[in-house]
Amino acid sequence: MLRRPRRNRQSAAIRQLVQETTLNVQDFIFPLFLTAGSNKKEEIKSMPNIFRFSADLLLEEIAACRDLGLLNFALFPHFQEELKDSIGSLSYQPDNMYLQAIRQIKQHFPEVSIITDVALDPYSSDGHDGIVQDGQILNDETLEVLGKMALAQAQAGATIVAPSDMMDGRVQHIRTVLDEQGFTNVAIMAYTAKYASAFYGPFRDALDSAPRHGDKKTYQMNPANVKEALIEADLDFFEGADFLMVKPALSYLDVIKTLADNYALPIAAYNVSGEYAMVKAAAQKGWLDNDKTMYEILLSIRRAGAKVILSYFAKEFAEGRKMGKF
Ligand code: PBG
């Protein structure tokens, strides 16, 4: 035998030497949930160890994460039902809780970047990402709201706006609005290939944002398709996106790979709530080893070609890294 691949696996030192993919704390974006009030830290039932924070405690959480080397946060708001309406108008009122919190964060931690979510669902009484009329999701009418929302977020201090709504033409519309108002430096992370997935369940629990009627299949992608992701990626690229995202991550590693092979933009992957919940549930039962499973999953997302990982595991990974675990 001239070829014995085991030679390169014989010790930890050699294994590390030939390791092709690595994980770095700075590759992560940590999603955080914001809720109204003060001194609130509510655990999300289907996401152990993930919380909805009021703004004051959110600042403390961000300080703790920053000390671990995490500098990028995707922030999602949880609004009370009474504040929602059919066009999500709360989303661009400059004094809303979300925009206020962004201002506070940027004041306290100018070095961190805040990635904001651009979509109607946290503000919509219909729980959809776009405006609903007679059971249809209106595309072009929704763009107007998305533009206003993205602008309000940029004005509040967002570093990156991340449209997760899957309306056609939204990247171009948002880019145009931002540029017209002088926010040429605010980047766009497009949810390029966002699939109509069952893995978003726990997130919708976190935000009480499940669609009241129907599903999201007329705008989010069909899990069966990958070529279609190239159409979405082409559009986002030429409409001015700075990052292309695939979401969820694990059932879509081939999509991550396809985009990474075909586009020079940094590819982000969203390791979503349901993917987190599965590991946590199995680990709580003693059926899976939490740390090893987490590490393997995160590694697989990077190996597939993601430069950036949005993950609820980000803080846990950063803590483990600090303790020399990973
Ligand atoms: C909605 C949005 C969703 C997620 C991020 N933004 C849910 C959805 O599309 O219904 C899901 C994130 C997760 O599951 O972790 N605009």
Coordinates of C-alpha atoms and ligand atoms in Angstrom, one line a residue:
M1 CA 0.0 0.0 0.0
L2 CA 1.6 3.2 -1.1
R3 CA -1.3 5.3 0.0
R4 CA -2.2 5.1 3.7
P5 CA -4.6 8.0 4.5
R6 CA -4.4 7.0 8.2
R7 CA -0.8 8.4 8.4
N8 CA -2.3 11.9 8.3
R9 CA -4.7 11.0 11.1
Q10 CA -2.3 9.5 13.6
S11 CA -2.1 12.3 16.2
A12 CA -3.9 15.4 17.2
A13 CA -1.0 17.5 16.0
I14 CA -1.0 15.9 12.5
R15 CA -4.8 16.1 12.3
Q16 CA -4.7 19.8 13.0
L17 CA -1.9 20.3 10.5
V18 CA -4.0 18.8 7.7
Q19 CA -7.3 20.2 8.8
E20 CA -8.9 21.9 5.8
T21 CA -11.7 23.8 7.5
T22 CA -11.6 25.9 10.6
L23 CA -14.1 27.8 12.7
N24 CA -13.3 31.2 14.0
V25 CA -15.3 33.2 16.5
Q26 CA -15.2 36.2 14.1
D27 CA -17.1 34.2 11.4
F28 CA -20.2 34.2 13.5
I29 CA -23.3 36.4 13.7
F30 CA -25.3 35.9 16.9
P31 CA -29.0 36.3 16.6
L32 CA -30.6 38.1 19.5
F33 CA -34.3 38.7 20.4
L34 CA -35.5 42.0 21.8
T35 CA -38.7 42.5 23.8
A36 CA -40.3 45.5 25.5
G37 CA -39.9 46.7 29.0
S38 CA -36.9 46.5 31.4
N39 CA -35.1 43.9 33.4
K40 CA -36.6 41.1 31.2
K41 CA -34.8 37.9 30.2
E42 CA -37.4 35.3 29.1
E43 CA -36.2 31.9 27.9
I44 CA -37.7 30.8 24.6
K45 CA -39.4 27.4 25.4
S46 CA -38.3 25.7 22.2
M47 CA -34.8 27.2 22.3
P48 CA -33.1 26.3 25.6
N49 CA -30.6 29.0 26.7
I50 CA -31.8 31.5 24.1
F51 CA -33.7 34.5 25.5
R52 CA -35.8 37.5 24.7
F53 CA -34.1 40.4 26.4
S54 CA -35.4 43.9 27.2
A55 CA -33.0 46.6 25.9
D56 CA -31.2 47.1 29.2
L57 CA -30.3 43.4 29.6
L58 CA -29.6 43.1 25.9
L59 CA -26.8 45.7 26.4
E60 CA -25.3 43.4 29.1
E61 CA -25.6 40.4 26.8
I62 CA -23.9 42.2 24.0
A63 CA -21.1 43.3 26.4
A64 CA -20.6 39.7 27.5
C65 CA -20.5 38.5 23.9
R66 CA -18.1 41.2 22.8
D67 CA -15.7 40.1 25.5
L68 CA -15.8 36.7 23.9
G69 CA -14.9 38.2 20.5
L70 CA -18.4 38.2 19.0
L71 CA -18.9 41.5 17.3
N72 CA -21.8 40.9 14.9
F73 CA -25.4 40.6 16.0
A74 CA -28.6 40.0 14.1
L75 CA -31.4 41.6 16.1
F76 CA -35.0 40.6 15.9
P77 CA -37.9 42.3 17.7
H78 CA -40.8 40.8 19.6
F79 CA -43.8 43.2 19.6
Q80 CA -47.0 42.9 21.4
E81 CA -50.0 41.9 19.2
E82 CA -51.8 45.1 19.9
L83 CA -49.1 47.1 18.1
K84 CA -49.3 45.2 14.9
D85 CA -51.3 46.2 11.8
S86 CA -51.8 44.9 8.3
I87 CA -49.1 47.0 6.7
G88 CA -46.5 46.8 9.5
S89 CA -46.4 50.5 9.9
L90 CA -44.7 50.3 13.3
S91 CA -41.6 49.1 11.5
Y92 CA -40.6 52.5 10.3
Q93 CA -41.8 54.7 13.3
P94 CA -38.5 56.2 14.4
D95 CA -39.2 55.8 18.1
N96 CA -40.2 52.1 18.0
M97 CA -38.6 49.9 20.5
Y98 CA -36.4 48.1 17.9
L99 CA -34.9 51.3 16.5
Q100 CA -34.4 52.8 19.9
A101 CA -32.5 49.7 21.0
I102 CA -30.3 49.9 17.9
R103 CA -29.4 53.5 18.8
Q104 CA -28.6 52.5 22.3
I105 CA -26.4 49.6 21.2
K106 CA -24.5 51.7 18.8
Q107 CA -24.0 54.4 21.5
H108 CA -22.6 51.9 24.0
F109 CA -20.7 49.7 21.6
P110 CA -19.7 51.6 18.4
E111 CA -17.4 48.7 17.5
V112 CA -20.2 46.1 17.1
S113 CA -22.2 45.7 13.9
I114 CA -25.9 45.3 14.0
I115 CA -27.6 43.3 11.3
T116 CA -31.3 44.3 11.1
D117 CA -34.1 42.2 9.8
V118 CA -36.1 43.7 6.9
A119 CA -39.5 41.9 6.7
L120 CA -43.0 42.7 7.8
D121 CA -43.7 39.6 10.0
P122 CA -42.8 40.9 13.5
Y123 CA -45.0 44.0 12.8
S124 CA -47.8 42.4 10.8
S125 CA -51.2 41.4 12.2
D126 CA -51.2 38.7 9.5
G127 CA -47.8 37.3 10.5
H128 CA -46.6 37.4 6.9
D129 CA -43.5 39.0 5.5
G130 CA -45.5 41.1 3.0
I131 CA -48.8 42.9 2.9
V132 CA -51.7 40.5 2.6
Q133 CA -54.8 41.4 0.5
D134 CA -57.5 38.8 -0.1
G135 CA -55.2 36.0 0.8
Q136 CA -52.5 37.2 -1.6
I137 CA -49.1 38.6 -0.6
L138 CA -48.6 41.8 -2.5
N139 CA -45.1 42.2 -3.9
D140 CA -44.6 45.8 -5.1
E141 CA -46.7 47.4 -2.4
T142 CA -44.6 45.5 0.2
L143 CA -41.4 47.0 -1.3
E144 CA -42.5 50.4 -0.3
V145 CA -42.7 49.4 3.4
L146 CA -39.5 47.5 3.2
G147 CA -37.7 50.6 1.8
K148 CA -39.0 52.7 4.7
M149 CA -38.1 50.1 7.2
A150 CA -34.6 49.6 5.9
L151 CA -34.1 53.4 5.9
A152 CA -35.3 53.8 9.5
Q153 CA -32.9 51.0 10.5
A154 CA -30.0 52.7 8.7
Q155 CA -30.9 56.0 10.4
A156 CA -30.9 54.2 13.8
G157 CA -27.4 52.8 13.1
A158 CA -27.8 49.5 11.4
T159 CA -24.5 48.3 9.9
I160 CA -26.1 45.7 7.6
V161 CA -29.8 45.5 6.6
A162 CA -30.9 41.9 5.9
P163 CA -34.1 41.6 3.9
S164 CA -35.6 38.2 4.9
D165 CA -38.9 38.8 3.2
M166 CA -38.3 37.1 -0.3
M167 CA -40.2 39.7 -2.2
D168 CA -38.9 40.2 -5.8
G169 CA -36.8 43.3 -6.4
R170 CA -36.3 44.2 -2.8
V171 CA -32.5 44.4 -2.8
Q172 CA -32.6 46.9 -5.6
H173 CA -35.4 48.9 -4.0
I174 CA -33.6 49.0 -0.6
R175 CA -30.3 49.9 -2.2
T176 CA -31.8 52.8 -4.1
V177 CA -33.6 54.2 -1.1
L178 CA -30.5 53.9 1.1
D179 CA -28.3 55.5 -1.5
E180 CA -30.7 58.4 -2.2
Q181 CA -30.6 59.2 1.5
G182 CA -26.9 59.0 1.8
F183 CA -26.5 55.6 3.4
T184 CA -24.2 54.3 0.8
N185 CA -22.1 52.5 3.5
V186 CA -24.9 50.5 4.9
A187 CA -24.5 47.0 3.5
I188 CA -27.2 44.5 2.4
M189 CA -27.1 40.9 3.4
A190 CA -29.8 39.3 1.2
Y191 CA -31.6 36.3 2.3
T192 CA -31.0 35.0 -1.2
A193 CA -32.1 31.4 -1.0
K194 CA -34.6 31.3 1.9
Y195 CA -36.7 28.2 1.8
A196 CA -40.2 27.6 3.0
S197 CA -39.0 25.5 5.9
A198 CA -40.4 23.7 8.9
F199 CA -37.2 24.6 10.7
Y200 CA -38.4 28.1 11.5
G201 CA -40.9 26.9 14.1
P202 CA -39.1 27.9 17.3
F203 CA -38.2 31.3 15.9
R204 CA -41.9 32.0 15.3
D205 CA -42.5 31.0 18.9
A206 CA -39.9 33.5 19.9
L207 CA -41.5 36.4 18.1
D208 CA -45.2 35.2 18.1
S209 CA -44.9 35.7 14.3
A210 CA -46.4 32.6 12.8
P211 CA -48.6 33.3 9.8
R212 CA -52.2 33.6 10.9
H213 CA -53.4 32.1 7.7
G214 CA -51.8 30.0 5.0
D215 CA -48.1 29.5 4.6
K216 CA -45.1 31.3 3.1
K217 CA -44.8 29.1 0.0
T218 CA -45.7 31.8 -2.5
Y219 CA -42.6 33.8 -1.6
Q220 CA -40.1 31.5 0.2
M221 CA -38.4 28.9 -2.0
N222 CA -39.5 25.3 -2.6
P223 CA -37.1 23.0 -0.7
A224 CA -36.8 20.8 -3.8
N225 CA -35.0 23.5 -5.8
V226 CA -31.4 24.4 -6.2
K227 CA -31.2 26.0 -9.7
E228 CA -33.7 28.5 -8.6
A229 CA -31.2 29.6 -6.0
L230 CA -29.0 30.7 -8.9
I231 CA -31.7 32.9 -10.3
E232 CA -32.2 34.5 -6.8
A233 CA -28.4 34.9 -6.4
D234 CA -28.0 36.5 -9.8
L235 CA -30.8 39.0 -9.0
D236 CA -29.3 39.8 -5.6
F237 CA -25.8 40.2 -7.0
F238 CA -26.9 42.6 -9.7
E239 CA -29.3 44.4 -7.5
G240 CA -26.3 45.3 -5.2
A241 CA -26.3 42.8 -2.4
D242 CA -23.0 42.6 -0.3
F243 CA -23.7 39.1 1.1
L244 CA -25.7 36.2 -0.2
M245 CA -27.4 34.0 2.4
V246 CA -28.7 30.5 2.4
K247 CA -31.3 29.6 5.0
P248 CA -31.8 27.1 6.6
A249 CA -28.2 25.7 6.6
L250 CA -28.2 22.0 7.2
S251 CA -30.7 20.6 4.8
Y252 CA -29.3 23.0 2.2
L253 CA -25.5 22.5 2.3
D254 CA -25.6 21.8 -1.4
V255 CA -27.2 25.2 -2.0
I256 CA -24.4 26.8 0.1
K257 CA -21.9 25.0 -2.0
T258 CA -23.5 26.0 -5.3
L259 CA -23.6 29.6 -4.4
A260 CA -20.0 29.6 -3.0
D261 CA -18.8 28.0 -6.2
N262 CA -20.6 30.5 -8.4
Y263 CA -20.3 33.8 -6.6
A264 CA -17.4 35.8 -5.3
L265 CA -19.5 37.5 -2.7
P266 CA -19.2 36.2 0.9
I267 CA -21.8 33.5 1.5
A268 CA -23.7 33.5 4.8
A269 CA -25.6 30.5 6.1
Y270 CA -28.4 30.7 8.7
N271 CA -28.2 27.8 11.1
V272 CA -31.9 28.3 12.1
S273 CA -33.9 27.9 15.2
G274 CA -35.2 24.4 14.5
E275 CA -31.7 23.2 13.8
Y276 CA -30.6 24.5 17.1
A277 CA -33.7 23.1 18.9
M278 CA -33.1 19.6 17.5
V279 CA -29.6 19.4 19.0
K280 CA -30.7 20.9 22.3
A281 CA -33.6 18.5 22.7
A282 CA -31.6 15.4 21.9
A283 CA -28.7 16.6 24.2
Q284 CA -31.2 17.2 27.0
K285 CA -32.3 13.6 26.6
G286 CA -28.8 12.4 26.7
W287 CA -29.1 11.1 23.1
L288 CA -26.5 13.3 21.5
D289 CA -23.4 15.0 22.8
N290 CA -24.2 18.7 22.7
D291 CA -20.7 20.1 22.1
K292 CA -19.5 17.5 19.6
T293 CA -22.7 17.7 17.6
M294 CA -22.6 21.5 17.6
Y295 CA -19.0 21.6 16.5
E296 CA -19.6 19.1 13.7
I297 CA -22.6 21.0 12.4
L298 CA -20.9 24.3 12.4
L299 CA -17.9 22.8 10.7
S300 CA -20.1 21.3 8.0
I301 CA -21.6 24.7 7.2
R302 CA -18.1 26.2 6.8
R303 CA -16.9 23.2 4.8
A304 CA -19.8 23.6 2.4
G305 CA -18.6 27.1 1.6
A306 CA -20.2 29.6 4.1
K307 CA -17.9 32.4 5.1
V308 CA -20.4 33.6 7.7
I309 CA -22.6 31.6 10.0
L310 CA -25.6 33.0 11.8
S311 CA -26.2 30.6 14.7
Y312 CA -27.8 30.5 18.1
F313 CA -24.7 28.4 19.0
A314 CA -22.4 31.4 18.4
K315 CA -22.0 32.4 22.1
E316 CA -21.7 28.8 23.2
F317 CA -19.0 28.2 20.6
A318 CA -17.2 31.4 21.6
E319 CA -17.3 30.4 25.3
G320 CA -16.0 26.9 24.4
R321 CA -13.2 28.4 22.3
K322 CA -12.2 30.6 25.2
M323 CA -12.0 27.6 27.5
G324 CA -9.9 25.8 25.0
K325 CA -12.7 23.3 24.2
F326 CA -12.8 23.6 20.5
Ligands
PBG1 C1 -38.9 36.2 9.0 C2 -37.7 35.5 9.5 C3 -37.8 34.1 9.9 C4 -36.5 33.8 10.4 C5 -35.7 34.9 10.2 N1 -36.5 35.9 9.7 C6 -38.9 33.2 10.0 C7 -39.8 33.1 8.8 O1 -39.5 33.3 7.7 O2 -41.0 32.6 9.1 C8 -36.2 32.4 10.9 C9 -35.0 32.3 11.7 C10 -34.9 31.0 12.5 O3 -35.7 30.1 12.4 O4 -34.0 30.9 13.3 N2 -38.7 37.3 8.3

